[in-house]
Amino acid sequence: MFQKTLLALTCLMGIQSAWAEKVKETRPTHEVIASAKAEDWRLIPQERLLYLNLDGNRTVVFELAPEFAPKSVEAIQSLAKNQFWDGLEVYRMQDNYVVQFGDANAVHHPDKAKKLPDGHQNPPAEFERPLEGLNVAWLADKDEWSEGVGFMDGFAVAKGEGKVWLTHCYGALGVGRDVAPDSGNGSELYVVTGHAPRYLDRNITLVGRVVYGMTHLSALPRGGMAEGGYAGFYQDPKEYTKVISVKVGTDVPAEQQLALEVMKTDSEVFSAMVETRRNRTGGWFVRQSNYTDVCNIAVPVRKAKS
Amino acid sequence: MFQKTLLALTCLMGIQSAWAEKVKETRPTHEVIASAKAEDWRLIPQERLLYLNLDGNRTVVFELAPEFAPKSVEAIQSLAKNQFWDGLEVYRMQDNYVVQFGDANAVHHPDKAKKLPDGHQNPPAEFERPLEGLNVAWLADKDEWSEGVGFMDGFAVAKGEGKVWLTHCYGALGVGRDVAPDSGNGSELYVVTGHAPRYLDRNITLVGRVVYGMTHLSALPRGGMAEGGYAGFYQDPKEYTKVISVKVGTDVPAEQQLALEVMKTDSEVFSAMVETRRNRTGGWFVRQSNYTDVCNIAVPVRKAKS
């Protein structure tokens, strides 16, 4: 049932003219992706990658976005080089919202919190940046949360008032903070695991997104469900998932580095792929949306051919 | 960090006048919910509930919406009364999309599929219904997927062209189908577990939503991730989660029935709660959205006081 649509390459019959006008791309998404040429892909340099290794040989890889949050990225890379997270934990998983990792004590028992490395500089709040100087591929579709949305080097972004910012789409990586906007020190990180909480946009610093291993986070048991539990925090330290290490890609042994390529979001093939998301075809769909939400578009990532 | 906002009841200081004009409700969400009176809640009758019992004593409860899909709901209730699902399985979990249960053979080996009960009638496609006759509380906010969105008795809905339909928000329950719009027989059911795939709206029949136990579905291991895997289907039957039973509420032993109350979505308190989602306050937020996506609003459900 249901799933066959995704596989079926049935004929498009009885296309009405109004429909045909809207649909600019009738190939299925996977065919469009398969048509991308070598130059439509960007190899992510290891220095932009952050490897999170969880207990049980589970690896999650993030691409960092220093273009949007340079000081926060620097702070995170510095913490990783100081092995700050090694031995800490995933201490929160709130269903349909976020998973969070770092030092549970920093949240529950600040007096017992792990000391930040000497000389650690708290980054400023980096909620947005000027629009100038960025090569953004803007979508044609409106977005009620902002003045426009698009993609910059694979990152979903929004704009308004001459500024541009990373959006809280599924898989976005951010820096936890306290009440003061600049109170995030970079050590408590969260990842969006539910329906996009776009109301967080411009309220907290996003620093990157998951490019590999998302399901190691999204399928974790939910916390805080017990009576008195709150906001996804695990009630018992036994529920924590142990963080073995967090490393900058260049510090990962060569044989463990992943060569990941992201589809260039300023390419024609990516535009064509977006069209397949705006109007889904292939026989199963009886009605086309002629619209897409920026968070409904998964930017293709693949392992480079070796 | 991050989470403290949800708990903190800090003073609102330095409110700018433009901001103050937008914000009509400054109480935190949980206070607004706590202010609801007894008459602001609706007890869900057992005949509208569907209980899914998974292996390991895990119970998920759906509220069905016969106002939107009468024939599909009837088919599902009939299958439940015939114990059709008992002993079948959850055979699909695609990350950030849907979980699906029923008869894996119906998908992978149709020749071995479990026979539908004698006299089973396939329901028609029930993708939308006329707008008349429904008491919908429409949101003030625009929605780019439709002509408007709101809530009807706790169900998120959208409208257009004189029709109204259930939306594919997190937790929505639908009837899997093949390529023909009326090919869903009611036996293969799916639940939205990711960022709302609104492009499915009006393409497939939705019949209800999860009102209890969502995390028993959303935290299931993801399927189809192995090389050659596809669309979340578990590659090995050992990965299936066994369905012990699916029952209409009235067929559940009284001591196992759950008395669940849903906040009335045509109440003043619900409107006030929506306002707290449109503009989040409480000190942590430095910027208000003055907007909400219909799928960002979780309609409160609670166990009735006994």
Short mmCIF file of N, CA, C and O in Angstrom, two decimals, chain A residues 119-220:
data_model
loop_
_atom_site.label_atom_id
_atom_site.label_comp_id
_atom_site.label_asym_id
_atom_site.label_seq_id
_atom_site.Cartn_x
_atom_site.Cartn_y
_atom_site.Cartn_z
N GLY A 119 40.65 28.99 29.87
CA GLY A 119 40.67 29.94 28.75
C GLY A 119 39.46 29.84 27.84
O GLY A 119 39.40 30.53 26.82
N HIS A 120 38.49 28.98 28.19
CA HIS A 120 37.31 28.85 27.33
C HIS A 120 36.56 30.18 27.25
O HIS A 120 36.28 30.80 28.27
N GLN A 121 36.28 30.59 26.05
CA GLN A 121 35.54 31.83 25.83
C GLN A 121 34.11 31.52 25.46
O GLN A 121 33.87 30.80 24.48
N ASN A 122 33.15 32.05 26.21
CA ASN A 122 31.75 31.90 25.81
C ASN A 122 31.52 32.67 24.51
O ASN A 122 31.89 33.84 24.43
N PRO A 123 30.92 32.03 23.54
CA PRO A 123 30.62 32.77 22.30
C PRO A 123 29.47 33.74 22.54
O PRO A 123 28.68 33.55 23.46
N PRO A 124 29.37 34.75 21.70
CA PRO A 124 28.20 35.64 21.79
C PRO A 124 26.97 34.94 21.20
O PRO A 124 27.08 33.86 20.62
N ALA A 125 25.80 35.54 21.38
CA ALA A 125 24.60 35.05 20.70
C ALA A 125 24.79 35.27 19.20
O ALA A 125 25.15 36.37 18.79
N GLU A 126 24.62 34.20 18.41
CA GLU A 126 24.77 34.33 16.96
C GLU A 126 23.48 33.83 16.31
O GLU A 126 23.45 32.76 15.70
N PHE A 127 22.43 34.61 16.51
CA PHE A 127 21.10 34.17 16.07
C PHE A 127 20.82 34.47 14.60
O PHE A 127 19.92 33.90 14.01
N GLU A 128 21.58 35.41 14.03
CA GLU A 128 21.34 35.83 12.65
C GLU A 128 22.60 36.52 12.15
O GLU A 128 23.50 36.82 12.94
N ARG A 129 22.65 36.77 10.87
CA ARG A 129 23.81 37.47 10.31
C ARG A 129 23.32 38.32 9.13
O ARG A 129 22.21 38.12 8.62
N PRO A 130 24.16 39.25 8.66
CA PRO A 130 23.73 40.06 7.51
C PRO A 130 23.55 39.18 6.27
O PRO A 130 24.23 38.16 6.10
N LEU A 131 22.63 39.63 5.44
CA LEU A 131 22.31 38.90 4.22
C LEU A 131 23.44 38.98 3.20
O LEU A 131 23.67 38.04 2.42
N GLU A 132 24.15 40.08 3.21
CA GLU A 132 25.20 40.27 2.19
C GLU A 132 26.29 39.20 2.28
O GLU A 132 26.62 38.73 3.38
N GLY A 133 26.79 38.86 1.12
CA GLY A 133 27.95 37.97 1.08
C GLY A 133 27.61 36.50 1.06
O GLY A 133 28.51 35.66 1.04
N LEU A 134 26.33 36.18 1.07
CA LEU A 134 25.96 34.76 1.04
C LEU A 134 25.29 34.42 -0.28
O LEU A 134 24.45 35.17 -0.78
N ASN A 135 25.64 33.25 -0.80
CA ASN A 135 25.04 32.77 -2.03
C ASN A 135 23.87 31.84 -1.69
O ASN A 135 24.04 30.63 -1.59
N VAL A 136 22.71 32.43 -1.49
CA VAL A 136 21.53 31.64 -1.10
C VAL A 136 20.65 31.36 -2.31
O VAL A 136 20.38 32.26 -3.10
N ALA A 137 20.21 30.11 -2.44
CA ALA A 137 19.22 29.75 -3.47
C ALA A 137 17.85 29.86 -2.81
O ALA A 137 17.47 28.99 -2.03
N TRP A 138 17.15 30.96 -3.09
CA TRP A 138 15.84 31.18 -2.45
C TRP A 138 14.76 30.37 -3.13
O TRP A 138 14.76 30.21 -4.35
N LEU A 139 13.84 29.85 -2.33
CA LEU A 139 12.70 29.13 -2.90
C LEU A 139 11.67 30.14 -3.40
O LEU A 139 11.59 31.26 -2.89
N ALA A 140 10.87 29.70 -4.35
CA ALA A 140 9.80 30.58 -4.86
C ALA A 140 8.66 30.66 -3.84
O ALA A 140 7.93 31.65 -3.81
N ASP A 141 8.52 29.64 -3.02
CA ASP A 141 7.37 29.58 -2.10
C ASP A 141 7.51 30.54 -0.93
O ASP A 141 8.58 30.75 -0.38
N LYS A 142 6.35 31.04 -0.53
CA LYS A 142 6.27 31.90 0.66
C LYS A 142 6.51 31.10 1.92
O LYS A 142 6.32 29.89 1.96
N ASP A 143 6.85 31.83 2.95
CA ASP A 143 7.03 31.22 4.26
C ASP A 143 6.47 32.18 5.29
O ASP A 143 6.90 33.33 5.36
N GLU A 144 5.52 31.72 6.07
CA GLU A 144 4.85 32.64 7.01
C GLU A 144 5.70 32.99 8.22
O GLU A 144 5.37 33.88 8.99
N TRP A 145 6.80 32.26 8.42
CA TRP A 145 7.67 32.53 9.56
C TRP A 145 8.69 33.61 9.26
O TRP A 145 9.43 34.04 10.17
N SER A 146 8.82 33.99 8.00
CA SER A 146 9.93 34.87 7.61
C SER A 146 9.59 35.57 6.30
O SER A 146 8.49 35.42 5.77
N GLU A 147 10.56 36.32 5.78
CA GLU A 147 10.33 36.98 4.48
C GLU A 147 10.75 36.10 3.31
O GLU A 147 10.59 36.49 2.15
N GLY A 148 11.29 34.95 3.60
CA GLY A 148 11.70 34.05 2.53
C GLY A 148 12.61 32.96 3.05
O GLY A 148 13.26 33.13 4.09
N VAL A 149 12.62 31.84 2.37
CA VAL A 149 13.45 30.70 2.78
C VAL A 149 14.21 30.14 1.59
O VAL A 149 13.80 30.33 0.44
N GLY A 150 15.29 29.47 1.88
CA GLY A 150 16.08 28.87 0.81
C GLY A 150 17.18 28.02 1.39
O GLY A 150 17.10 27.59 2.55
N PHE A 151 18.21 27.79 0.58
CA PHE A 151 19.31 26.95 1.02
C PHE A 151 20.64 27.61 0.71
O PHE A 151 20.82 28.20 -0.35
N MET A 152 21.56 27.49 1.65
CA MET A 152 22.90 27.99 1.45
C MET A 152 23.85 26.84 1.73
O MET A 152 23.93 26.38 2.88
N ASP A 153 24.50 26.33 0.69
CA ASP A 153 25.43 25.21 0.86
C ASP A 153 24.81 24.05 1.63
O ASP A 153 25.48 23.43 2.47
N GLY A 154 23.54 23.77 1.39
CA GLY A 154 22.90 22.64 2.03
C GLY A 154 22.17 22.94 3.31
O GLY A 154 21.45 22.10 3.84
N PHE A 155 22.35 24.16 3.81
CA PHE A 155 21.67 24.55 5.05
C PHE A 155 20.37 25.30 4.74
O PHE A 155 20.39 26.26 3.95
N ALA A 156 19.28 24.90 5.40
CA ALA A 156 18.01 25.61 5.24
C ALA A 156 18.10 26.93 5.99
O ALA A 156 18.48 26.95 7.17
N VAL A 157 17.76 28.01 5.31
CA VAL A 157 17.87 29.34 5.91
C VAL A 157 16.59 30.15 5.67
O VAL A 157 15.79 29.82 4.79
N ALA A 158 16.43 31.19 6.46
CA ALA A 158 15.32 32.13 6.29
C ALA A 158 15.88 33.54 6.36
O ALA A 158 17.00 33.75 6.83
N LYS A 159 15.09 34.51 5.88
CA LYS A 159 15.57 35.89 5.90
C LYS A 159 14.49 36.85 6.36
O LYS A 159 13.29 36.55 6.31
N GLY A 160 14.93 38.03 6.75
CA GLY A 160 14.03 39.09 7.15
C GLY A 160 14.83 40.28 7.65
O GLY A 160 15.89 40.11 8.25
N GLU A 161 14.35 41.47 7.37
CA GLU A 161 14.97 42.69 7.88
C GLU A 161 16.47 42.75 7.57
O GLU A 161 17.27 43.18 8.40
N GLY A 162 16.81 42.28 6.38
CA GLY A 162 18.21 42.35 5.95
C GLY A 162 19.12 41.32 6.59
O GLY A 162 20.34 41.33 6.39
N LYS A 163 18.51 40.41 7.35
CA LYS A 163 19.30 39.37 8.02
C LYS A 163 18.96 38.00 7.44
O LYS A 163 17.92 37.82 6.79
N VAL A 164 19.81 37.04 7.74
CA VAL A 164 19.56 35.66 7.33
C VAL A 164 19.96 34.77 8.50
O VAL A 164 20.85 35.10 9.27
N TRP A 165 19.24 33.66 8.66
CA TRP A 165 19.52 32.76 9.79
C TRP A 165 19.23 31.31 9.42
O TRP A 165 18.46 31.03 8.50
N LEU A 166 19.87 30.41 10.14
CA LEU A 166 19.60 28.98 9.99
C LEU A 166 18.22 28.69 10.61
O LEU A 166 17.85 29.31 11.61
N THR A 167 17.48 27.77 9.99
CA THR A 167 16.13 27.45 10.49
C THR A 167 16.16 26.16 11.31
O THR A 167 17.01 25.29 11.11
N HIS A 168 15.17 26.06 12.21
CA HIS A 168 15.05 24.86 13.06
C HIS A 168 14.32 23.73 12.34
O HIS A 168 13.25 23.30 12.77
N CYS A 169 14.89 23.26 11.23
CA CYS A 169 14.34 22.09 10.56
C CYS A 169 14.88 20.82 11.24
O CYS A 169 15.85 20.88 12.00
N TYR A 170 14.25 19.71 10.93
CA TYR A 170 14.67 18.40 11.43
C TYR A 170 16.18 18.22 11.22
O TYR A 170 16.69 18.42 10.12
N GLY A 171 16.88 17.85 12.29
CA GLY A 171 18.32 17.60 12.19
C GLY A 171 19.20 18.81 12.46
O GLY A 171 20.43 18.66 12.48
N ALA A 172 18.60 19.98 12.69
CA ALA A 172 19.42 21.16 12.97
C ALA A 172 20.11 21.00 14.33
O ALA A 172 19.55 20.43 15.26
N LEU A 173 21.34 21.51 14.41
CA LEU A 173 22.16 21.42 15.62
C LEU A 173 22.29 22.81 16.25
O LEU A 173 22.66 23.77 15.55
N GLY A 174 21.99 22.91 17.55
CA GLY A 174 22.06 24.22 18.20
C GLY A 174 22.75 24.17 19.54
O GLY A 174 23.04 23.10 20.09
N VAL A 175 23.02 25.37 20.05
CA VAL A 175 23.74 25.54 21.32
C VAL A 175 22.74 25.92 22.42
O VAL A 175 22.14 26.99 22.37
N GLY A 176 22.57 25.01 23.38
CA GLY A 176 21.67 25.31 24.51
C GLY A 176 22.11 26.56 25.24
O GLY A 176 23.31 26.87 25.29
N ARG A 177 21.14 27.28 25.75
CA ARG A 177 21.48 28.48 26.51
C ARG A 177 20.51 28.63 27.67
O ARG A 177 19.45 28.02 27.72
N ASP A 178 20.85 29.51 28.60
CA ASP A 178 20.00 29.86 29.74
C ASP A 178 19.17 31.09 29.35
O ASP A 178 19.05 31.38 28.15
N VAL A 179 18.68 31.81 30.31
CA VAL A 179 17.80 32.95 29.98
C VAL A 179 18.54 34.06 29.23
O VAL A 179 18.01 34.61 28.26
N ALA A 180 19.74 34.37 29.63
CA ALA A 180 20.48 35.43 28.92
C ALA A 180 20.83 34.95 27.51
O ALA A 180 21.33 33.84 27.34
N PRO A 181 20.57 35.76 26.49
CA PRO A 181 20.81 35.34 25.11
C PRO A 181 22.23 34.84 24.85
O PRO A 181 22.44 33.96 24.03
N ASP A 182 23.21 35.40 25.58
CA ASP A 182 24.60 35.01 25.33
C ASP A 182 25.10 34.00 26.37
O ASP A 182 26.31 33.87 26.58
N SER A 183 24.19 33.30 27.02
CA SER A 183 24.61 32.40 28.10
C SER A 183 25.01 31.00 27.63
O SER A 183 25.50 30.20 28.44
N GLY A 184 24.83 30.70 26.37
CA GLY A 184 25.26 29.38 25.88
C GLY A 184 26.77 29.34 25.76
O GLY A 184 27.37 30.20 25.12
N ASN A 185 27.41 28.36 26.39
CA ASN A 185 28.88 28.31 26.31
C ASN A 185 29.37 27.34 25.25
O ASN A 185 30.57 27.19 25.05
N GLY A 186 28.42 26.64 24.59
CA GLY A 186 28.81 25.72 23.52
C GLY A 186 28.89 24.28 23.95
O GLY A 186 29.05 23.39 23.11
N SER A 187 28.74 24.03 25.26
CA SER A 187 28.96 22.66 25.74
C SER A 187 27.68 21.81 25.77
O SER A 187 27.76 20.61 25.81
N GLU A 188 26.52 22.46 25.78
CA GLU A 188 25.25 21.72 25.79
C GLU A 188 24.61 21.89 24.42
O GLU A 188 24.17 22.98 24.06
N LEU A 189 24.59 20.81 23.65
CA LEU A 189 24.11 20.89 22.27
C LEU A 189 22.79 20.15 22.11
O LEU A 189 22.54 19.15 22.77
N TYR A 190 21.95 20.66 21.22
CA TYR A 190 20.66 19.99 20.97
C TYR A 190 20.47 19.80 19.47
O TYR A 190 21.07 20.51 18.64
N VAL A 191 19.66 18.81 19.14
CA VAL A 191 19.35 18.50 17.75
C VAL A 191 17.83 18.41 17.62
O VAL A 191 17.17 17.75 18.44
N VAL A 192 17.27 19.04 16.60
CA VAL A 192 15.82 18.99 16.37
C VAL A 192 15.44 17.60 15.88
O VAL A 192 15.99 17.09 14.90
N THR A 193 14.46 16.99 16.57
CA THR A 193 14.04 15.61 16.23
C THR A 193 12.54 15.52 15.97
O THR A 193 12.00 14.42 15.91
N GLY A 194 11.86 16.65 15.83
CA GLY A 194 10.42 16.59 15.60
C GLY A 194 9.98 17.62 14.58
O GLY A 194 10.80 18.17 13.83
N HIS A 195 8.68 17.85 14.56
CA HIS A 195 8.13 18.87 13.66
C HIS A 195 8.84 20.20 13.95
O HIS A 195 8.95 20.64 15.09
N ALA A 196 9.32 20.84 12.89
CA ALA A 196 10.19 22.00 13.04
C ALA A 196 9.66 23.04 14.02
O ALA A 196 8.60 23.63 13.78
N PRO A 197 10.39 23.30 15.11
CA PRO A 197 10.00 24.36 16.05
C PRO A 197 10.57 25.70 15.58
O PRO A 197 11.50 26.24 16.18
N ARG A 198 9.96 26.20 14.52
CA ARG A 198 10.50 27.41 13.87
C ARG A 198 10.44 28.63 14.78
O ARG A 198 11.15 29.62 14.55
N TYR A 199 9.59 28.55 15.80
CA TYR A 199 9.50 29.67 16.76
C TYR A 199 10.80 29.85 17.53
O TYR A 199 11.00 30.87 18.20
N LEU A 200 11.68 28.88 17.46
CA LEU A 200 13.01 29.02 18.09
C LEU A 200 13.96 29.82 17.19
O LEU A 200 15.00 30.30 17.66
N ASP A 201 13.63 29.95 15.91
CA ASP A 201 14.52 30.68 14.99
C ASP A 201 14.80 32.07 15.56
O ASP A 201 13.89 32.77 16.01
N ARG A 202 16.05 32.49 15.50
CA ARG A 202 16.49 33.81 15.98
C ARG A 202 16.37 33.98 17.48
O ARG A 202 16.46 35.10 17.98
N ASN A 203 16.13 32.87 18.18
CA ASN A 203 16.08 32.93 19.64
C ASN A 203 17.23 32.17 20.27
O ASN A 203 17.42 32.23 21.49
N ILE A 204 17.97 31.47 19.46
CA ILE A 204 19.02 30.59 19.97
C ILE A 204 19.97 30.32 18.80
O ILE A 204 19.57 30.40 17.64
N THR A 205 21.20 30.00 19.11
CA THR A 205 22.20 29.87 18.06
C THR A 205 22.22 28.47 17.45
O THR A 205 22.44 27.49 18.16
N LEU A 206 21.97 28.41 16.15
CA LEU A 206 22.15 27.15 15.42
C LEU A 206 23.54 27.16 14.82
O LEU A 206 24.03 28.20 14.38
N VAL A 207 24.17 25.99 14.80
CA VAL A 207 25.57 25.92 14.36
C VAL A 207 25.82 24.90 13.26
O VAL A 207 26.93 24.79 12.75
N GLY A 208 24.79 24.12 12.90
CA GLY A 208 25.03 23.12 11.87
C GLY A 208 23.85 22.20 11.72
O GLY A 208 22.73 22.52 12.16
N ARG A 209 24.11 21.04 11.11
CA ARG A 209 23.03 20.06 10.93
C ARG A 209 23.60 18.66 10.80
O ARG A 209 24.78 18.48 10.45
N VAL A 210 22.77 17.68 11.06
CA VAL A 210 23.18 16.28 10.94
C VAL A 210 23.32 15.93 9.46
O VAL A 210 22.42 16.21 8.67
N VAL A 211 24.43 15.32 9.11
CA VAL A 211 24.60 14.84 7.73
C VAL A 211 24.78 13.33 7.66
O VAL A 211 24.85 12.74 6.58
N TYR A 212 24.83 12.69 8.82
CA TYR A 212 25.01 11.23 8.85
C TYR A 212 24.56 10.70 10.21
O TYR A 212 24.86 11.30 11.25
N GLY A 213 23.83 9.58 10.19
CA GLY A 213 23.53 8.87 11.45
C GLY A 213 22.41 9.45 12.28
O GLY A 213 22.31 9.17 13.48
N MET A 214 21.52 10.22 11.67
CA MET A 214 20.43 10.88 12.41
C MET A 214 19.62 9.89 13.25
O MET A 214 19.18 10.22 14.36
N THR A 215 19.40 8.69 12.74
CA THR A 215 18.52 7.76 13.45
C THR A 215 19.12 7.30 14.78
O THR A 215 18.39 6.84 15.64
N HIS A 216 20.43 7.44 14.95
CA HIS A 216 21.02 7.11 16.26
C HIS A 216 20.54 8.09 17.33
O HIS A 216 20.58 7.78 18.51
N LEU A 217 20.09 9.24 16.91
CA LEU A 217 19.52 10.21 17.85
C LEU A 217 17.99 10.13 17.89
O LEU A 217 17.38 10.07 18.95
N SER A 218 17.38 10.08 16.71
CA SER A 218 15.92 10.21 16.65
C SER A 218 15.18 9.02 17.25
O SER A 218 14.05 9.17 17.70
N ALA A 219 15.82 7.85 17.25
CA ALA A 219 15.14 6.65 17.77
C ALA A 219 15.48 6.38 19.23
O ALA A 219 15.08 5.35 19.78
N LEU A 220 16.20 7.28 19.86
CA LEU A 220 16.53 7.06 21.28
C LEU A 220 15.24 7.04 22.12
O LEU A 220 14.26 7.71 21.78
#
